[in-house]
Structures are given as structure tokens and as C-alpha cells.
PDB file of C-alpha atoms and ligand atoms in Angstrom:
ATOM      1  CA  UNK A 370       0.000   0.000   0.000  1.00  0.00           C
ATOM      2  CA  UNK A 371       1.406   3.256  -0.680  1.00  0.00           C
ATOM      3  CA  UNK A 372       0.310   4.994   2.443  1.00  0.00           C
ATOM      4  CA  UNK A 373       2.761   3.254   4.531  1.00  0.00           C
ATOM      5  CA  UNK A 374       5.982   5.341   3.126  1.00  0.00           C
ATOM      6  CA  UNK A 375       3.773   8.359   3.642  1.00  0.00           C
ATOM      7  CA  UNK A 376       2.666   7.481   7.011  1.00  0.00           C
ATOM      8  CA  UNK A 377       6.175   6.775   8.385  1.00  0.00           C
ATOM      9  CA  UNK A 378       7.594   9.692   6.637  1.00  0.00           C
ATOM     10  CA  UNK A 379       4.841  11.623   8.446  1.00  0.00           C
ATOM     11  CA  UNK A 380       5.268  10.535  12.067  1.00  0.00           C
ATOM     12  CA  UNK A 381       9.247  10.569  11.496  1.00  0.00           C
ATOM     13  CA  UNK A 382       8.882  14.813  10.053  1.00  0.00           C
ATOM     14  CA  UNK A 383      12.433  15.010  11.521  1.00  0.00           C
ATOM     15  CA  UNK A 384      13.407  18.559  13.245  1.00  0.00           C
ATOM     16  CA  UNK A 385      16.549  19.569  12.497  1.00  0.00           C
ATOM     17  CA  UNK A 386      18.583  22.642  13.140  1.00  0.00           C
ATOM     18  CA  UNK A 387      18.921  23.602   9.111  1.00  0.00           C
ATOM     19  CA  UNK A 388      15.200  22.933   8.905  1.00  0.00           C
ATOM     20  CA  UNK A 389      14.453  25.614  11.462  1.00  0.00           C
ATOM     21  CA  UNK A 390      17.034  28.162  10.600  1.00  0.00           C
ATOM     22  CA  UNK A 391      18.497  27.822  13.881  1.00  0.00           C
ATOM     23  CA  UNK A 392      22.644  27.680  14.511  1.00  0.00           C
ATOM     24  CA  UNK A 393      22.558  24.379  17.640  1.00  0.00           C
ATOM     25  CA  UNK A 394      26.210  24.679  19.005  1.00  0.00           C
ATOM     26  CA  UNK A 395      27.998  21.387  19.511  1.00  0.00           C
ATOM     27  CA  UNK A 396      25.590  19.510  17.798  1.00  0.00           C
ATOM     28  CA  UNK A 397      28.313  18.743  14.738  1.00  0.00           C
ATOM     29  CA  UNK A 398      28.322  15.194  13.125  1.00  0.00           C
ATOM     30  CA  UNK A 399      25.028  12.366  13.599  1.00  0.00           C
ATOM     31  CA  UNK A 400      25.671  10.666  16.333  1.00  0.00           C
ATOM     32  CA  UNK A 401      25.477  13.047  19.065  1.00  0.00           C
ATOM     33  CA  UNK A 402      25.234  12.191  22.794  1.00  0.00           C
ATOM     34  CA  UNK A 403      23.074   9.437  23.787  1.00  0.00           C
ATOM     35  CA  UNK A 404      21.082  11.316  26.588  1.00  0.00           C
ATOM     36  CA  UNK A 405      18.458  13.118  25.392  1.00  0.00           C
ATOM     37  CA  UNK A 406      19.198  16.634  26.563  1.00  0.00           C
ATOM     38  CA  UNK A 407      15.575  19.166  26.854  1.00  0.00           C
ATOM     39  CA  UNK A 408      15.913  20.878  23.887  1.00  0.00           C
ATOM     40  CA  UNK A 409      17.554  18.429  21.184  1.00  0.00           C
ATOM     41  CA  UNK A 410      16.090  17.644  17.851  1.00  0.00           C
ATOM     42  CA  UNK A 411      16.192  13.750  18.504  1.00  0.00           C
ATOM     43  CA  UNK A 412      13.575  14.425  21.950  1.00  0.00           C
ATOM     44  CA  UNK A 413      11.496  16.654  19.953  1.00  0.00           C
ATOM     45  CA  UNK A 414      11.257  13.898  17.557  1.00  0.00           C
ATOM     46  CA  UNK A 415      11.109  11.064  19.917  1.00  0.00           C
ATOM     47  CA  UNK A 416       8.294  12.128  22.110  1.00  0.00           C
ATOM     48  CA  UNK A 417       6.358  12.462  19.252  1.00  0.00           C
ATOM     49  CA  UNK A 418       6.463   8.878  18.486  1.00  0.00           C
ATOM     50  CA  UNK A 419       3.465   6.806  18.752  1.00  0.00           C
ATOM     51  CA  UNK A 420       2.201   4.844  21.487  1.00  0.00           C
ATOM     52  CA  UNK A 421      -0.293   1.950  21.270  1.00  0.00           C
ATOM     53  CA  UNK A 422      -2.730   2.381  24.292  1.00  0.00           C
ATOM     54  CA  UNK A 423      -4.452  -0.827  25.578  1.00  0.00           C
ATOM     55  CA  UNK A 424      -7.746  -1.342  27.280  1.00  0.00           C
ATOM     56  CA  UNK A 425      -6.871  -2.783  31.092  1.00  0.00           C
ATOM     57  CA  UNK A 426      -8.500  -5.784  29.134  1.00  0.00           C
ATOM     58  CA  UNK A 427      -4.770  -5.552  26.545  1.00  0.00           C
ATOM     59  CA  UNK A 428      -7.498  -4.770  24.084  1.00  0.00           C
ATOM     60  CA  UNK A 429      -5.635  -2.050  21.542  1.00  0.00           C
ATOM     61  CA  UNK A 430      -7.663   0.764  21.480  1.00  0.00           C
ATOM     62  CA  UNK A 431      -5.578   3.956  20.134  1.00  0.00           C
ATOM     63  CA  UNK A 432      -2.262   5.128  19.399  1.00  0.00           C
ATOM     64  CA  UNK A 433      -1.225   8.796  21.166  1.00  0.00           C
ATOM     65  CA  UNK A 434       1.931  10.334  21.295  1.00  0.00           C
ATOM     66  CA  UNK A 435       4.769   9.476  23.747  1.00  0.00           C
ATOM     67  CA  UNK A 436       4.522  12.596  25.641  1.00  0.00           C
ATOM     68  CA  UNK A 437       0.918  12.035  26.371  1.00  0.00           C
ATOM     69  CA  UNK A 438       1.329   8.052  27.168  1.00  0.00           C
ATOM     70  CA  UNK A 439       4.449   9.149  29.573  1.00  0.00           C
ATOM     71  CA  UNK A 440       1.300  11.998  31.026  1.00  0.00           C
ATOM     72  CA  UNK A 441      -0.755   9.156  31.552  1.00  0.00           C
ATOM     73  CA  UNK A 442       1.765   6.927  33.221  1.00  0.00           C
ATOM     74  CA  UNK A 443       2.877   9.849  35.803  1.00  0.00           C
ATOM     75  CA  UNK A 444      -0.903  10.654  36.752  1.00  0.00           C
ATOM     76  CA  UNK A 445      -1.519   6.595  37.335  1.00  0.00           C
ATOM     77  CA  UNK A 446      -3.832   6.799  34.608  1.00  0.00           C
ATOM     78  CA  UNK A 447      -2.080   3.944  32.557  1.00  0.00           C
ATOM     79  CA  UNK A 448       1.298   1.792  33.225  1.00  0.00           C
ATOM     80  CA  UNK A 449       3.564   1.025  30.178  1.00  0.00           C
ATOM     81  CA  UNK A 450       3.693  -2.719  29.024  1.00  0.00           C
ATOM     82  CA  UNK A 451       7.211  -1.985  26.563  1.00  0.00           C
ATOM     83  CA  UNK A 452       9.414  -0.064  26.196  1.00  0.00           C
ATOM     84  CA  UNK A 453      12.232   1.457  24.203  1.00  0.00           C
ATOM     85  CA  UNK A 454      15.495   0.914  25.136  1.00  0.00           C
ATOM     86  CA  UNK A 455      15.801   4.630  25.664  1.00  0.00           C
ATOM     87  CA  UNK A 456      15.548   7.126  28.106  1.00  0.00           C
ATOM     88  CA  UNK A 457      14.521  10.994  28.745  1.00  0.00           C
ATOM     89  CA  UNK A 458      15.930  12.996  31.068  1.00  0.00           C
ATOM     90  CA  UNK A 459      14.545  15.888  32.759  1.00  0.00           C
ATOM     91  CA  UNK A 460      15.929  17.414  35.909  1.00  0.00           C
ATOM     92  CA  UNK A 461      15.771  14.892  38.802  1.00  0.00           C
ATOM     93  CA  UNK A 462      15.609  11.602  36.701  1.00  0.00           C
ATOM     94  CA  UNK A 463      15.707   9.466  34.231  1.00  0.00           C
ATOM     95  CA  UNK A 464      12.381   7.922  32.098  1.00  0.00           C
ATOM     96  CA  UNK A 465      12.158   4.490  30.198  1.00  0.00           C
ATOM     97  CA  UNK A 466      10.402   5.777  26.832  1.00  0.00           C
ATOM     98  CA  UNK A 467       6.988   3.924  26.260  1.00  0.00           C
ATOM     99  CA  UNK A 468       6.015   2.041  23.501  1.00  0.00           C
ATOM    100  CA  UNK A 469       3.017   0.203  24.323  1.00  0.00           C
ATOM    101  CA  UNK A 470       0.964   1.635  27.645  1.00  0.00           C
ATOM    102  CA  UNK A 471      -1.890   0.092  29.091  1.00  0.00           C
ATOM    103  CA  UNK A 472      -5.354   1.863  31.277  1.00  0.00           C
ATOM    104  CA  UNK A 473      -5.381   0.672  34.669  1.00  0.00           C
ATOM    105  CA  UNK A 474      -9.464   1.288  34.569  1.00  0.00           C
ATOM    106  CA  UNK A 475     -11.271  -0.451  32.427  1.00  0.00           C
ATOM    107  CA  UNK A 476     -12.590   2.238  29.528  1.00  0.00           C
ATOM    108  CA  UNK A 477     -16.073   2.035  27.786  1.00  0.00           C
ATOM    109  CA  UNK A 478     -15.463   2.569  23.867  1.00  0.00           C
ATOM    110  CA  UNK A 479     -18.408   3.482  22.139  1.00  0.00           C
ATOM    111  CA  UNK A 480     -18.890   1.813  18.475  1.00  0.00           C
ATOM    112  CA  UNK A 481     -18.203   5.120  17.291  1.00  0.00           C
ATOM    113  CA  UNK A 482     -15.906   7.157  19.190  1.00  0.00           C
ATOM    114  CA  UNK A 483     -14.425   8.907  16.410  1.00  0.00           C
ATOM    115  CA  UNK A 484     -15.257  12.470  15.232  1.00  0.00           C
ATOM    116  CA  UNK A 485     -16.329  13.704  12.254  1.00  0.00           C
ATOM    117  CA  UNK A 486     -13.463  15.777  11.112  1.00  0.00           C
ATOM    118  CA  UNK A 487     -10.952  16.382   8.838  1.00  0.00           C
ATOM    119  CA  UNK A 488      -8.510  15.322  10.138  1.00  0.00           C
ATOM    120  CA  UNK A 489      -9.957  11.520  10.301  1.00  0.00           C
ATOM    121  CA  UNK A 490     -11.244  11.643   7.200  1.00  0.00           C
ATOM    122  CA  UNK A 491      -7.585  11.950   5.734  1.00  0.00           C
ATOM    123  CA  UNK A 492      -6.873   9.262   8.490  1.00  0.00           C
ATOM    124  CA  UNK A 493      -9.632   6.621   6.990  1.00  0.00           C
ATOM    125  CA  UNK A 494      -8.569   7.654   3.238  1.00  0.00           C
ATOM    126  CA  UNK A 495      -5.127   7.177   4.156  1.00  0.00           C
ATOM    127  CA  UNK A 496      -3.812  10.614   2.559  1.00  0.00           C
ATOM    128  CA  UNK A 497      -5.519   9.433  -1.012  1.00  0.00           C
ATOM    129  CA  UNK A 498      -7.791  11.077  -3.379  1.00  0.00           C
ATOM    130  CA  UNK A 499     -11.110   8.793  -3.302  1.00  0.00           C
ATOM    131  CA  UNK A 500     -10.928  10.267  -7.223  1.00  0.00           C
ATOM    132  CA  UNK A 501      -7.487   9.804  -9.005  1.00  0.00           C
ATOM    133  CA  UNK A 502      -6.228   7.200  -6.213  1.00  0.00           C
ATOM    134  CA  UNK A 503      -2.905   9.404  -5.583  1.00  0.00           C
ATOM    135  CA  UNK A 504      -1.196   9.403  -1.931  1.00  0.00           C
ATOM    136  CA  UNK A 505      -0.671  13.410  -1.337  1.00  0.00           C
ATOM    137  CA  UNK A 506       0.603  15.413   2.214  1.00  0.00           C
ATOM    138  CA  UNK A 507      -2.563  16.415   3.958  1.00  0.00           C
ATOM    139  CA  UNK A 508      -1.844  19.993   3.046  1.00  0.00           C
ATOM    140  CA  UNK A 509      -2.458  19.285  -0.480  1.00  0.00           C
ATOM    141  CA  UNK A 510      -5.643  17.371   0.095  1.00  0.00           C
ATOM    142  CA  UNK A 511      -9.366  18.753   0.689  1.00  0.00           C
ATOM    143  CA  UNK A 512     -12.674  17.422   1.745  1.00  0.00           C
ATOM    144  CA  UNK A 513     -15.205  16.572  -1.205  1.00  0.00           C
ATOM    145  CA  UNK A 514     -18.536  16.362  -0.574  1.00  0.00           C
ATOM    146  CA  UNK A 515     -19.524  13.438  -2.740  1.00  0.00           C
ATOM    147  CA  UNK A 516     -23.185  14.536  -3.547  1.00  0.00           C
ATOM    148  CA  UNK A 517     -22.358  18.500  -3.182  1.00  0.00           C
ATOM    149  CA  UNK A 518     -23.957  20.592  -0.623  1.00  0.00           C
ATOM    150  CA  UNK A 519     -25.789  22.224  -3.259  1.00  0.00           C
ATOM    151  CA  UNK A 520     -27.729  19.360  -4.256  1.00  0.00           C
ATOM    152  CA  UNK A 521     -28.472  18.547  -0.753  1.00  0.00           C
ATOM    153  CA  UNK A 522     -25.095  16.430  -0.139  1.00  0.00           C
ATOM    154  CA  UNK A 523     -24.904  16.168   3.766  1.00  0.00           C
ATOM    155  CA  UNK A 524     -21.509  16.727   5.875  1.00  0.00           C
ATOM    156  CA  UNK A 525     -21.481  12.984   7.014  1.00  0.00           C
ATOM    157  CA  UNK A 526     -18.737  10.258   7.364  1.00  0.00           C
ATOM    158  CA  UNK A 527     -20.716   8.729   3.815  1.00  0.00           C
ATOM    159  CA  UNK A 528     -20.662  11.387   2.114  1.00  0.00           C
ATOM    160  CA  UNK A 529     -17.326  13.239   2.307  1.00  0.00           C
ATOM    161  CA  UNK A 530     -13.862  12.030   0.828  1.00  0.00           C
ATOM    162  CA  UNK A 531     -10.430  13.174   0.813  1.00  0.00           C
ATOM    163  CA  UNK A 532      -9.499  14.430  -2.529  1.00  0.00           C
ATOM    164  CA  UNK A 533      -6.769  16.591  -4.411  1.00  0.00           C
ATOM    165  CA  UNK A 534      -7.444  19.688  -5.406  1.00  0.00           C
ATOM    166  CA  UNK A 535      -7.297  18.701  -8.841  1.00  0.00           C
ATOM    167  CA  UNK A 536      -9.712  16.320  -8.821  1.00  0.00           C
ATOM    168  CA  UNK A 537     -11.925  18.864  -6.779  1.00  0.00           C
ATOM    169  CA  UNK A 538     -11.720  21.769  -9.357  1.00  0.00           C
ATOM    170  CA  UNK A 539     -12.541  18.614 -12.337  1.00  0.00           C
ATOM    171  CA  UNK A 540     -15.556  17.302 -10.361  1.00  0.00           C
ATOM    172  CA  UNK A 541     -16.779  20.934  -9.260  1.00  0.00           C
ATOM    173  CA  UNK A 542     -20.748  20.829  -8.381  1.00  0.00           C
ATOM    174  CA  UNK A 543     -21.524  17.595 -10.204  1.00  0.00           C
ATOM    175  CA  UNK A 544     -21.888  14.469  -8.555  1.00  0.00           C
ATOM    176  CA  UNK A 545     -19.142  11.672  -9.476  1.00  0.00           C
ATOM    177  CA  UNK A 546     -21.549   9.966 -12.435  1.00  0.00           C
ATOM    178  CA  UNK A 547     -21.922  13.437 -14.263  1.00  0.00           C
ATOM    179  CA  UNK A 548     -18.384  14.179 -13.890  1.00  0.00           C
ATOM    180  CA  UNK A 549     -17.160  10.850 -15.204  1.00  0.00           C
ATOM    181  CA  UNK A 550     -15.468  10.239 -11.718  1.00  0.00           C
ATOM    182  CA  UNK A 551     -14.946   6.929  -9.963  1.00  0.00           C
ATOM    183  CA  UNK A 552     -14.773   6.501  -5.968  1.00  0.00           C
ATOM    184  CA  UNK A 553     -12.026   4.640  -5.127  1.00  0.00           C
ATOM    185  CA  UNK A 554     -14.176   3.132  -2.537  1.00  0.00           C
ATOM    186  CA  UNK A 555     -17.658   3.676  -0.616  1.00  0.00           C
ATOM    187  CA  UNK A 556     -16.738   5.886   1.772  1.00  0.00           C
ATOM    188  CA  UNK A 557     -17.889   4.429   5.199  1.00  0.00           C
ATOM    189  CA  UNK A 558     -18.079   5.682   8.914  1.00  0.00           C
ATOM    190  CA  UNK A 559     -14.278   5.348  11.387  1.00  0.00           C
ATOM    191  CA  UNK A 560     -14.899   2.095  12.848  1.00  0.00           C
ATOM    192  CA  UNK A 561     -12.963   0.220  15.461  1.00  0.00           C
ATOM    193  CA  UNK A 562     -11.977  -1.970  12.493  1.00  0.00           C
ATOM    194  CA  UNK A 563     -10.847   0.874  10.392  1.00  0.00           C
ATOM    195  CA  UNK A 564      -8.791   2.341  13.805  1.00  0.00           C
ATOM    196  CA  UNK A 565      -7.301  -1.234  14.548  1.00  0.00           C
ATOM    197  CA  UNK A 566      -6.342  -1.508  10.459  1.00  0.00           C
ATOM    198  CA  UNK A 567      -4.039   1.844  10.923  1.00  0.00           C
ATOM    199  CA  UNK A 568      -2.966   0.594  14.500  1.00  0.00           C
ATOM    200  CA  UNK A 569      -1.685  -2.288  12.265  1.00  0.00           C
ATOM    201  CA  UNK A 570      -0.046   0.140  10.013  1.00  0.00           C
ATOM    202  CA  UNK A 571       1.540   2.526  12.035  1.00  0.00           C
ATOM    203  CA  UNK A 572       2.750  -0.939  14.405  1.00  0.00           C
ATOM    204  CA  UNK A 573       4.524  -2.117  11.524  1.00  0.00           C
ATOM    205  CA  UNK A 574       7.191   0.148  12.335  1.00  0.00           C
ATOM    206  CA  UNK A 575       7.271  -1.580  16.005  1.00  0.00           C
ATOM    207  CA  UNK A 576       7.935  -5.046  16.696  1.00  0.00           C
ATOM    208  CA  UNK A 577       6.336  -4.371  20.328  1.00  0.00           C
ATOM    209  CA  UNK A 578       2.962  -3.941  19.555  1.00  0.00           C
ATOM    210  CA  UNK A 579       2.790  -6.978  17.421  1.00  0.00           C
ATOM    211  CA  UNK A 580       1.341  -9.366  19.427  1.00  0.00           C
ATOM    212  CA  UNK A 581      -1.426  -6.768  20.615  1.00  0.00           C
ATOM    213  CA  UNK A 582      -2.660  -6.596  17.096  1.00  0.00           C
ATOM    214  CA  UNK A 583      -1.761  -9.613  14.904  1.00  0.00           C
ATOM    215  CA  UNK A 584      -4.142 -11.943  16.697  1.00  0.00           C
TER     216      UNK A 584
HETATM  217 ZN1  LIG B2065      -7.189  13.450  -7.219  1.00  0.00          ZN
END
């Protein structure tokens, strides 16, 4: 599938001084120290990495960021089941990086938890235009309403698709018949199925979640 190279790339968005303009004294050459000092481009990176979040049942339920899952863990919200063999330091002491955490209480999860938003419709299209079946940077994607609003097209998980902007202009206020246009596929609410299919995805990357989610 090629959302995967995306998706990594996407997660990975490494920070680096050059990137931000910024002159980072003593931070010549890759390898760098191995403690992660406060304000170096490897901890910005690395406590954005994601975090699959179990149900006390080990059911997998989300993925969040490490700097929320290591949140969780301090307010005894969650405890982490792996970890990465690396730490963070702040001032007093040193913290074993998360990599899968797991609620303590038992959490209800409504069939449909997720919102309606853009942001997860990109998510459940995987970056790709429903239309021309392209992978594209959210930036350069929109939201199509599949039967426009004009025609009485409704603002529901059915009836809106990511799409490029090309294929926007093309299809303008016609429906995808008049405009000759093909849905990649029927576009259908976030289910747990479609969250546990990009858990699956995005756990690729991490051996440690594997046997929460191949089962
Ligand atoms: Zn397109």
C-alpha cells in the first residue's frame, strides 16, 4: 500500500537545526550524545512517536503520542507494558520511553468514538484522493462532498472524501456519475476496524505492539 511510506515519513517529520534556521552549538556530526538533553532535535522527535494504548482488558484501542502516554503513566492513569530501550531525562531523573501503555481502569469505547473531522477523514482515506487514487501530504488534500452541498449532499462520514485539489476543481458541483469520476471506494463511517487496520499500520514500524494486534 502506498500509504505506509507516507505514514512513516509523516510521524518521522524530523526537526533539524537547518530545517528551522536555527545555529545548535555542539551539535556537529550524527551521532550526538546518547542522553536526550531538553531541547535536542532527537527528543522533539522522539516524544512524538506513537504509542499503542491498551484497554486494562490488553485490548488495543488507540495510538497517542509518547509525551501524552508518559502523562498518563505519571498521573496513574495507565502503566507502560514496553518499552524502548531509551531514556529521557529531565531534571531529577531518568524515564524508560513507552512504547506500548496500558489503562489501569477499564474504559467504555463506544462503536463510534471517532469524530467527524478532517482530520480523520484523511486518516480513513489514508492521505488518497477517493478520485485519481494518488497518496498526497494532507496539506495538499481537501474534503469533497460526494453529492455537493448544493444538491443537498450532507456533511457525514458517507458522504465526504479526501481528494486533491485537482480532482476537486474537475468534479466541481456535479456528482461523481456526471463528472465521469470513480470513488475509489464507498466511503464508510471510522470504525474500530478501520482504527485497529491503521494501528496495524503505524505498528509495523514496532515489533512491540505486534502481538497486541496480529491476533
Ligand atoms: Zn485526485
Amino acid at each position: 500500500m502506498g500509504t505506509n511510506r507516507h505514514m512513516s515519513a509523516d510521524s518521522r517529520g524530523r526537526y533539524t537545526p537547518e530545517a528551522a534556521g536555527e545555529a545548535m552549538p555542539g551539535s556537529e556530526g550524527p551521532a550526538g550524545s546518547r542522553t536526550h538533553n531538553l531541547l535536542s532535535p532527537r527528543r522533539v522527535s522522539l516524544m512524538q512517536e506513537p504509542v499503542l494504548v491498551l484497554n486494562a482488558t490488553y485490548e488495543p484501542i488507540n495510538v497517542t503520542a509518547v509525551r501524552r502516554a508518559m502523562v498518563l503513566m505519571l498521573k496513574g492513569v495507565a502503566q507502560a507494558e514496553e518499552m524502548h530501550n531509551t531514556e529521557v531525562h529531565s531534571v531529577a531523573q531518568a524515564h524508560k520511553v513507552p512504547s506500548v501503555i496500558r489503562l489501569l481502569a477499564y474504559r467504555h469505547i463506544p462503536q463510534q468514538s471517532r469524530a467527524l473531522s478532517r482530520k480523520n477523514i484523511l486518516l480513513r482515506d489514508r492521505n488518497t484522493c477517493q478520485f485519481c487514487v494518488r497518496v498526497f501530504p494532507s496539506s495538499e488534500l481537501t474534503l469533497d462532498h460526494v453529492v455537493p452541498r448544493s444538491r443537498g449532499g450532507r456533511s457525514t462520514w458517507e458522504n465526504l472524501v479526501a481528494c486533491c485539489y485537482r480532482c476537486n476543481n474537475n468534479k466541481g458541483d456535479r456528482t461523481p456519475e456526471e463528472a465521469g469520476l470513480k470513488l475509489a471506494r464507498r466511503p464508510r463511517p471510522f470504525t474500530l476496524h478501520t482504527s485497529r487496520q491503521l494501528m496495524r499500520l503505524i505498528g509495523h514500524r514496532d515489533e512491540r505492539w505486534r502481538k497486541y494486534l496480529f491476533y
